Structures are given as structure tokens and as C-alpha cells.
Coordinates of C-alpha atoms in Angstrom, one line a residue:
M1 CA 70.6 -54.1 143.4
S2 CA 72.5 -52.8 141.0
D3 CA 75.2 -49.7 141.0
T4 CA 73.8 -46.1 140.8
T5 CA 76.6 -44.7 138.6
L6 CA 75.4 -41.1 137.8
A7 CA 75.0 -39.9 134.1
P8 CA 73.7 -36.6 132.5
A9 CA 70.1 -36.4 131.7
P10 CA 69.1 -38.1 128.4
G11 CA 70.5 -36.5 125.3
G12 CA 73.0 -34.3 127.2
A13 CA 70.1 -31.5 128.0
E14 CA 70.6 -29.4 131.1
G15 CA 68.7 -31.1 134.0
P16 CA 69.1 -33.5 137.3
R17 CA 71.4 -36.2 137.2
T18 CA 70.2 -39.5 137.3
R19 CA 71.7 -43.2 137.5
D20 CA 72.4 -45.6 134.5
L21 CA 69.8 -47.4 133.4
R22 CA 69.9 -51.0 134.6
L23 CA 70.0 -53.5 131.7
A24 CA 70.0 -57.1 131.1
V25 CA 70.4 -59.3 127.9
I26 CA 68.7 -62.7 127.4
G27 CA 70.7 -64.6 124.5
L28 CA 74.2 -64.2 123.9
G29 CA 74.3 -65.1 120.1
L30 CA 74.5 -63.0 116.8
R31 CA 72.2 -60.1 117.5
A32 CA 73.3 -59.6 121.0
S33 CA 75.3 -57.0 119.8
L34 CA 72.2 -54.7 120.0
A35 CA 73.0 -55.0 123.9
R36 CA 76.2 -54.2 123.5
E37 CA 75.1 -50.8 121.6
A38 CA 73.5 -50.1 124.9
H39 CA 76.4 -50.7 127.3
R40 CA 77.4 -47.2 127.8
P41 CA 78.4 -47.2 131.5
G42 CA 78.2 -43.5 133.1
E43 CA 76.5 -42.2 129.9
G44 CA 72.8 -43.6 130.8
S45 CA 73.0 -47.4 130.4
R46 CA 74.7 -50.3 131.8
V47 CA 74.2 -53.7 131.4
V48 CA 74.4 -55.3 134.6
A49 CA 73.4 -59.1 133.7
A50 CA 73.3 -61.8 131.1
V51 CA 71.3 -64.8 130.4
D52 CA 72.2 -67.7 128.3
T53 CA 71.3 -71.3 128.5
A54 CA 75.0 -72.1 127.2
P55 CA 77.4 -71.4 129.4
A56 CA 79.9 -71.2 127.0
M57 CA 78.7 -68.1 125.8
F58 CA 79.5 -66.2 129.2
A59 CA 82.8 -65.3 127.8
R60 CA 81.2 -63.1 125.2
A61 CA 79.0 -61.2 128.1
R62 CA 82.3 -61.1 130.0
E63 CA 83.9 -59.7 127.1
W64 CA 81.5 -57.4 125.9
F65 CA 80.4 -55.9 129.5
G66 CA 82.9 -56.4 131.9
D67 CA 83.8 -59.4 134.5
D68 CA 81.4 -58.0 137.0
V69 CA 78.5 -58.6 134.8
R70 CA 76.3 -61.0 136.5
L71 CA 75.1 -64.3 134.7
Y72 CA 72.6 -66.3 134.8
G73 CA 71.2 -69.8 133.0
G74 CA 67.6 -68.8 133.0
H75 CA 65.4 -65.8 133.0
R76 CA 63.6 -66.5 136.1
E77 CA 66.9 -66.7 138.1
L78 CA 67.6 -63.4 136.6
L79 CA 64.0 -61.8 137.6
E80 CA 64.6 -63.3 141.1
A81 CA 68.1 -61.5 141.7
E82 CA 68.0 -58.2 139.8
E83 CA 66.5 -55.2 139.8
L84 CA 66.1 -54.0 136.4
D85 CA 64.9 -51.2 134.3
A86 CA 64.9 -53.2 130.9
V87 CA 65.8 -56.5 129.3
F88 CA 67.0 -57.4 125.5
V89 CA 65.2 -60.5 124.2
I90 CA 67.9 -61.4 121.7
T91 CA 67.0 -65.4 121.5
P92 CA 65.4 -67.9 118.8
D93 CA 62.1 -66.8 117.5
H94 CA 60.0 -69.5 119.2
T95 CA 61.4 -68.4 122.6
H96 CA 59.9 -64.8 122.2
E97 CA 56.5 -64.9 123.5
Q98 CA 57.3 -66.9 126.8
L99 CA 60.1 -64.8 127.4
A100 CA 58.4 -61.4 126.8
T101 CA 55.3 -62.4 128.5
E102 CA 57.0 -63.1 131.8
L103 CA 59.0 -60.2 131.9
L104 CA 56.2 -57.9 130.7
R105 CA 54.0 -59.2 133.5
A106 CA 56.9 -58.6 135.8
G107 CA 56.8 -55.4 134.9
V108 CA 60.0 -54.9 133.1
A109 CA 60.5 -53.1 129.9
V110 CA 61.3 -55.5 127.3
F111 CA 63.1 -55.2 123.7
V112 CA 62.3 -57.9 121.7
E113 CA 64.1 -58.7 118.6
K114 CA 61.7 -59.1 115.7
P115 CA 59.6 -60.9 115.0
L116 CA 57.5 -60.7 118.1
A117 CA 56.6 -63.9 118.1
I118 CA 55.9 -66.8 115.4
T119 CA 52.2 -67.0 115.6
T120 CA 49.5 -64.1 115.3
E121 CA 48.2 -65.1 118.8
G122 CA 51.6 -65.4 120.5
C123 CA 51.8 -61.8 119.3
D124 CA 48.5 -60.7 120.8
R125 CA 49.3 -62.5 124.3
V126 CA 52.6 -60.4 124.4
L127 CA 50.9 -57.2 123.5
E128 CA 48.2 -58.3 126.2
A129 CA 50.7 -58.9 128.7
A130 CA 52.6 -55.5 128.0
R131 CA 49.1 -54.0 129.1
E132 CA 48.5 -56.0 131.9
G133 CA 52.0 -55.4 133.4
G134 CA 51.7 -51.8 132.5
A135 CA 55.4 -52.3 131.1
R136 CA 57.1 -50.6 128.3
L137 CA 57.3 -53.3 125.0
Y138 CA 59.4 -52.1 122.0
V139 CA 60.3 -54.2 119.2
G140 CA 63.5 -54.6 117.0
H141 CA 62.4 -53.5 113.5
N142 CA 65.6 -51.8 112.8
M143 CA 65.0 -51.2 109.4
R144 CA 62.7 -47.9 110.2
H145 CA 65.7 -46.6 111.2
M146 CA 67.7 -47.5 107.6
P147 CA 68.6 -44.2 106.0
V148 CA 67.0 -45.9 102.9
V149 CA 64.0 -46.5 104.1
R150 CA 63.5 -43.5 106.0
T151 CA 64.2 -41.6 102.6
M152 CA 61.3 -43.2 100.6
R153 CA 58.9 -42.8 103.6
E154 CA 59.9 -38.9 103.8
L155 CA 59.6 -38.7 99.8
I156 CA 56.4 -40.4 99.7
Q157 CA 54.8 -38.1 102.7
R158 CA 55.7 -34.7 100.8
G159 CA 53.9 -35.8 97.7
E160 CA 56.8 -36.8 95.3
I161 CA 54.2 -40.0 93.9
G162 CA 50.9 -38.9 94.9
E163 CA 48.9 -41.4 96.7
V164 CA 50.3 -44.8 97.1
K165 CA 48.6 -47.2 95.3
A166 CA 51.1 -50.4 95.2
V167 CA 54.5 -51.7 96.3
W168 CA 56.6 -54.0 95.3
C169 CA 59.7 -56.1 96.9
R170 CA 62.2 -57.9 95.7
H171 CA 64.6 -59.6 98.1
F172 CA 67.7 -61.3 97.0
V173 CA 68.9 -63.4 100.2
G174 CA 72.7 -63.9 98.5
H175 CA 74.0 -65.7 101.7
G176 CA 70.6 -67.6 102.6
G177 CA 72.5 -70.9 103.0
D178 CA 75.1 -69.7 105.5
F179 CA 72.4 -67.3 107.3
Y180 CA 69.1 -69.3 107.3
F181 CA 69.5 -72.9 106.4
K182 CA 72.5 -74.1 108.9
D183 CA 70.7 -73.7 112.6
W184 CA 67.6 -73.1 114.2
H185 CA 65.9 -70.8 111.3
A186 CA 65.6 -73.7 109.1
D187 CA 63.3 -75.4 111.3
R188 CA 59.5 -74.4 111.0
R189 CA 58.9 -75.3 114.5
N190 CA 61.2 -72.5 115.4
T191 CA 60.2 -69.9 113.2
T192 CA 56.9 -70.8 111.3
G193 CA 58.8 -70.0 108.1
L194 CA 61.0 -67.7 106.6
L195 CA 58.6 -65.6 105.0
L196 CA 57.6 -64.5 108.7
Q197 CA 61.3 -64.9 109.8
K198 CA 63.0 -63.0 107.6
G199 CA 60.3 -61.3 105.7
A200 CA 58.7 -59.9 108.9
H201 CA 61.2 -56.7 108.0
D202 CA 60.0 -56.2 104.6
L203 CA 56.5 -56.7 105.2
D204 CA 56.8 -54.0 107.9
V205 CA 58.3 -51.5 105.7
I206 CA 56.0 -52.2 102.9
H207 CA 53.2 -51.5 105.8
W208 CA 55.3 -48.2 106.6
L209 CA 55.4 -46.9 103.2
A210 CA 51.7 -47.7 102.2
G211 CA 50.5 -46.6 105.4
A212 CA 48.2 -49.2 105.9
Y213 CA 48.2 -52.8 107.2
T214 CA 47.7 -56.1 104.8
E215 CA 43.8 -57.9 104.8
R216 CA 44.2 -60.6 102.5
V217 CA 47.0 -62.6 100.9
T218 CA 47.8 -65.4 98.4
A219 CA 51.5 -66.7 98.1
L220 CA 53.2 -69.6 96.4
G221 CA 56.6 -71.1 97.0
G222 CA 58.8 -74.1 97.9
L223 CA 61.9 -75.7 99.4
T224 CA 63.5 -75.7 95.8
L225 CA 67.3 -76.1 96.2
Y226 CA 68.2 -76.6 100.0
G227 CA 66.2 -79.7 99.9
D228 CA 68.5 -81.2 97.7
I229 CA 71.5 -81.1 99.9
D230 CA 72.4 -84.5 102.0
D231 CA 74.8 -82.9 104.4
R232 CA 72.6 -81.8 107.2
S233 CA 75.3 -82.4 109.7
G234 CA 74.7 -79.3 111.6
Q235 CA 76.9 -76.9 113.7
A236 CA 79.1 -76.9 116.4
P237 CA 76.8 -76.5 119.8
G238 CA 77.2 -72.7 121.0
A239 CA 78.6 -71.9 117.1
V240 CA 76.7 -68.3 115.8
M241 CA 76.7 -67.7 112.0
P242 CA 79.9 -65.6 111.6
D243 CA 81.8 -69.2 112.9
W244 CA 80.9 -71.3 109.9
Y245 CA 79.9 -68.3 107.0
D246 CA 82.0 -68.6 104.2
P247 CA 81.6 -66.1 101.2
E248 CA 83.9 -67.2 99.4
N249 CA 83.4 -71.2 99.1
N250 CA 79.8 -71.8 99.4
W251 CA 78.9 -71.4 95.5
P252 CA 77.1 -72.2 93.8
P253 CA 74.6 -72.7 96.5
L254 CA 74.6 -76.5 96.2
A255 CA 78.0 -76.3 97.4
N256 CA 76.9 -75.5 100.8
T257 CA 77.5 -78.3 103.4
G258 CA 76.4 -78.6 107.3
L259 CA 73.0 -77.7 107.0
N260 CA 70.7 -78.1 109.7
P261 CA 69.4 -81.4 110.6
V262 CA 65.8 -80.3 109.8
V263 CA 65.0 -78.5 106.9
D264 CA 61.4 -77.7 106.0
V265 CA 61.3 -73.9 105.5
E266 CA 60.9 -72.4 102.1
D267 CA 63.6 -70.9 99.8
L268 CA 61.7 -69.1 97.5
S269 CA 58.3 -67.5 98.2
M270 CA 56.2 -65.2 96.3
V271 CA 53.3 -63.4 98.1
V272 CA 50.5 -61.3 96.8
M273 CA 48.5 -58.8 99.4
R274 CA 45.8 -56.7 99.4
L275 CA 46.2 -54.1 101.9
Q276 CA 43.8 -51.4 104.1
G277 CA 42.3 -48.8 101.6
G278 CA 42.7 -50.8 98.3
V279 CA 46.6 -50.5 98.0
H280 CA 48.3 -53.9 96.5
A281 CA 51.5 -55.0 97.3
S282 CA 53.5 -58.0 96.2
Y283 CA 56.6 -59.5 98.2
Q284 CA 59.4 -61.8 96.6
Q285 CA 62.3 -63.9 98.7
C286 CA 64.8 -65.9 97.4
H287 CA 67.7 -67.4 99.5
Y288 CA 70.1 -68.8 96.6
T289 CA 70.7 -65.0 94.4
P290 CA 74.5 -64.2 94.0
D291 CA 73.7 -60.9 95.0
Y292 CA 72.3 -59.7 98.5
W293 CA 70.1 -56.9 98.5
R294 CA 66.3 -55.5 98.5
N295 CA 64.5 -53.3 95.8
Y296 CA 61.4 -51.5 96.6
T297 CA 59.2 -50.2 94.2
V298 CA 56.1 -47.7 95.2
I299 CA 53.7 -46.5 93.0
G300 CA 52.0 -43.3 93.4
T301 CA 49.2 -41.8 91.4
E302 CA 51.7 -39.2 90.0
G303 CA 54.6 -41.2 90.2
R304 CA 57.1 -44.1 91.3
L305 CA 60.1 -44.6 93.4
E306 CA 62.7 -47.4 93.6
N307 CA 66.1 -47.9 95.9
F308 CA 68.8 -49.3 94.5
G309 CA 71.0 -50.5 97.2
D310 CA 69.8 -51.0 100.4
H311 CA 72.6 -49.5 102.7
G312 CA 76.2 -48.1 101.7
E313 CA 77.8 -45.5 100.1
S314 CA 76.2 -46.6 96.7
A315 CA 72.6 -46.9 97.6
E316 CA 70.1 -44.1 96.7
V317 CA 66.8 -43.7 96.2
R318 CA 65.4 -42.5 92.7
V319 CA 62.0 -40.9 91.9
W320 CA 60.3 -40.4 88.6
N321 CA 57.3 -38.2 88.3
R322 CA 57.5 -36.4 85.1
R323 CA 55.6 -37.9 81.8
S324 CA 57.9 -40.2 79.8
R325 CA 57.5 -40.2 75.9
E326 CA 60.6 -42.3 75.3
G327 CA 59.5 -45.7 77.5
Y328 CA 62.0 -46.7 80.2
R329 CA 63.9 -43.7 81.6
A330 CA 67.2 -44.8 83.7
E331 CA 67.8 -41.3 84.3
A332 CA 65.5 -40.6 87.3
D333 CA 63.6 -37.0 87.7
L334 CA 64.8 -37.0 91.4
V335 CA 68.1 -38.9 93.0
V336 CA 68.7 -39.1 96.7
P337 CA 72.0 -40.5 97.7
M338 CA 72.4 -42.3 100.7
P339 CA 74.8 -41.1 103.6
S340 CA 78.6 -42.9 103.5
R341 CA 78.5 -44.9 106.8
S342 CA 81.9 -46.2 108.4
D343 CA 81.7 -49.8 110.2
E344 CA 82.2 -48.0 113.5
E345 CA 78.6 -46.4 113.0
G346 CA 77.1 -49.8 113.5
G347 CA 75.4 -52.4 111.8
H348 CA 72.4 -52.3 109.0
G349 CA 73.4 -49.1 107.7
G350 CA 73.7 -47.5 110.7
S351 CA 70.3 -48.4 112.1
D352 CA 71.1 -50.8 114.9
P353 CA 72.5 -47.9 117.6
L354 CA 69.5 -45.7 116.4
L355 CA 67.2 -48.5 117.3
V356 CA 68.8 -49.0 120.4
A357 CA 68.9 -45.2 121.2
E358 CA 65.4 -44.9 120.6
F359 CA 64.6 -48.2 122.9
L360 CA 66.5 -46.4 125.7
R361 CA 64.9 -43.1 125.3
F362 CA 61.7 -44.8 125.1
V363 CA 62.1 -46.6 128.9
S364 CA 63.4 -43.4 130.3
E365 CA 61.0 -41.0 129.1
G366 CA 58.2 -42.7 127.0
G367 CA 56.4 -40.8 124.3
A368 CA 56.1 -41.9 121.0
T369 CA 58.5 -44.2 118.7
D370 CA 59.0 -45.0 115.0
T371 CA 58.9 -48.6 115.8
S372 CA 55.6 -50.0 117.1
P373 CA 54.5 -53.1 118.5
V374 CA 50.9 -53.3 116.6
A375 CA 53.1 -52.9 113.3
A376 CA 55.2 -55.6 114.8
R377 CA 52.3 -57.8 115.5
E378 CA 50.6 -56.8 111.8
A379 CA 54.1 -58.1 110.0
V380 CA 53.8 -61.5 111.7
A381 CA 50.3 -61.8 110.7
A382 CA 50.9 -61.0 107.1
G383 CA 53.7 -63.4 107.4
V384 CA 51.6 -66.0 109.1
A385 CA 48.7 -65.9 106.6
A386 CA 51.1 -65.9 103.6
T387 CA 53.0 -68.9 105.1
E388 CA 49.5 -70.8 105.4
S389 CA 48.2 -70.0 101.9
L390 CA 51.5 -71.1 100.5
R391 CA 51.4 -74.6 102.4
D392 CA 47.8 -74.7 101.1
G393 CA 48.7 -74.0 97.2
G394 CA 47.9 -70.6 96.9
T395 CA 44.5 -70.4 98.9
P396 CA 43.7 -66.9 99.4
V397 CA 43.9 -66.0 103.2
T398 CA 42.4 -62.9 105.0
V399 CA 44.4 -61.6 108.2
S400 CA 43.3 -61.4 111.7
R401 CA 42.8 -58.1 113.0
L402 CA 44.3 -57.1 116.7
A403 CA 41.2 -56.3 119.2
P404 CA 40.6 -52.6 118.7
E405 CA 40.7 -51.8 122.6
L406 CA 44.1 -53.1 122.8
A407 CA 45.3 -51.4 119.5
R408 CA 44.1 -48.1 120.8
W409 CA 46.0 -48.7 124.3
F410 CA 49.2 -48.8 122.5
A411 CA 48.2 -46.2 120.0
D412 CA 47.9 -44.0 123.2
G413 CA 51.6 -44.8 124.1
Q414 CA 51.0 -47.7 125.9
G415 CA 49.4 -46.0 129.1

């Protein structure tokens, strides 16, 4: 049994005091920082156990969660030994499906880092496991908590550009060589491809802004640069991206060294999508640009909006909704600057702490969340279909739909 430290009711509200949620984290790599956000002993949640297949990573768990954190080499040992309220699954993408289904069937609430799985069928199996186990499922699409995305959605919802008809997204992944081609991400067996792994964020945002899921896609792209680098020596066992990230010396991109032994995912992709309700969208992703940011353009029946920057003090959303007689106008009709946020407020423009807080509230109380397991599934389904099209020379592919009764179960709040 874990300890039962008392903490105030969630949100500081008046009411009966309750013990901290007992949490565990599986995977102590880069994004395990999310579990660190959840470790608030005496304030509602405590990480009591951690799992990693590399014992060398256990020092990180002790540093983050204290010397009394219990450590395991596998998730089944964890389930046998611990009484848990929730588990963070922060592992390579191809492991998400198995880990999440076993935990959910055991009745444990699960936070799965995006993407939910690397196949559409895998996502459906995870969703079904949540229903079978009666356990709460949450997927880490933190961009739904990014101020720039939320601002765009609020502007759309209040009618600033009328009815959405088109969404375009350009994603400039300036550090792609360091972030995605020097470890397991570069091997399609672990990810399906970067249209899914990296693109799941943007596809989910496109769906959220449009209020519709993708029905049909066609895509082109390829491994156009990193396939020409011969140094495939990889990284030291247990190393995580900050250990090798070098923003100063890996330019131009062909100067990168130490790529993963297997590199077979595309570094340039272009997708055209038809969404439900006749909305059209496009998504472009490049992993060797000199800058790193994403730009969304949303066009409606009464105007258009764009973000300039995606987080930080300089980011803003601009809206044009008055007729222009002089061609392009750099000055927008409405400009909404993003709030400045310090590093202490958390990663990804402050969205990570908000994501974790929503998950912990969901575990404790249930109710509606801004993230959605069904939406996470639909982002994967669009990414899978786009990858299939790309690798078949741009052949159009229809996105498979989730079983209606399973979609309804999640729409009703997961029981």
C-alpha cells in the first residue's frame, strides 16, 4: 500500500480532505517531465513508483520523486505490487497500445502520451480496453492547452471569421535532425512515420479548429535529406535527446552525425485532406528548415486568421475580416498577443502543467476534458491514412471510422 498523505480538496475548495492520488510513471525519458509536474506530495498527487527497462534511468526517478520511490523493470511487476490510482505511459510510441490496454483492463486510469498508438486498429483496441475495464483514459495532446491554439479556437467560436471552410498548417521542424533522426523515432516500426508521430499534434489541432474529422486524404513526400547522411552510429544506451542536442553545430542539416542505425521515415511531407462537412485542409511538414515553428491559417466565410509564432512573448493571432481593396494588408483587423510565460510555468508555452492538471482532475472527479481519446484516435487515423497514401504515390485513402457505439461511450464521459 502507498502512503495516504492528506491534502486539500481539488482546486483548494472547501470540503472533506482526501489522500494524495497514487501515481506511477512508465518510461523515464524526455517526456517523463509530465509525471514530474504531477508529483505534488501533500497537494493532491504523488508519484510513488516508476518503471523503466533501463536501470540506468532509475537515478532520474530518485532525483525527481525522492529516494522512497519504488522502482520496477516492467509494468506487470508494477501492477502486482502497487495499488495505484493512475499511471503515466511515457514510452516509445509502438509500446503505447500494449501498455495502455493492460493497465486499463486492470482498472487503472491511464495517461498516454500522444500518439495514442501507431495504427488505427491499435487505437481502437485501447479505446475498447478502457470501456471493458471501466477505467479513465486520457491522451497527452498538450497543444489543446497552448494559448495560441485556444485563442484561435475562441475567435472561431465567437464568429470572427464566419463558418470555417479551410485550414492550412505549415510546420517548420528546424531541429528535426536532432529530435527525430537520432533515436527510435527514425524507424517506422516504432512510429509508422512522422506524419503520425509528429503530425498527430497538428492533425488534432486542425480537427479541433475545424470542428470536424478527416474523411479522405492524399499525400506526397519522402526521405529527401537525412537519407544522404552516412553516419548511422546512433546514441549511447539510455541517452535522451538533450544529451546530444546541439543547436549551434548541426547546421546545415547535412552536417548532422550519429543518426539512428535505421532511418526510413520521411523528412518532408505534404497532405491534402477533406474533412466532414465539406471542410478542406492541408498539412505540410519539413524537418530541415532553419527555423522551428508552426503556422495555422483558418479561412471562413467572413474572414481569415493566422498565428504568428506558436508560443512565447512574440506569438500572436491576427484576424482579417474586413474587405481589402489594396491587396495584402500586413496590418490585421484584430491582433491578439499571447501572454508572456516564464520557463518556470512549464513547457510548450505553459501547456504541460495545464494538461497534467486536467488529467489529475479527470482522475479524481471525471467530467468533460478539452482533450479527447476519440479525437486522439482520429488524429492517428488521419496520419495513418496519409502515410499510406504517401507511400503509394499519392493514391487517395479513405479514413476508417470508429465504431459508433464506442464513440458514444466516450462522448458520454467514459461511463
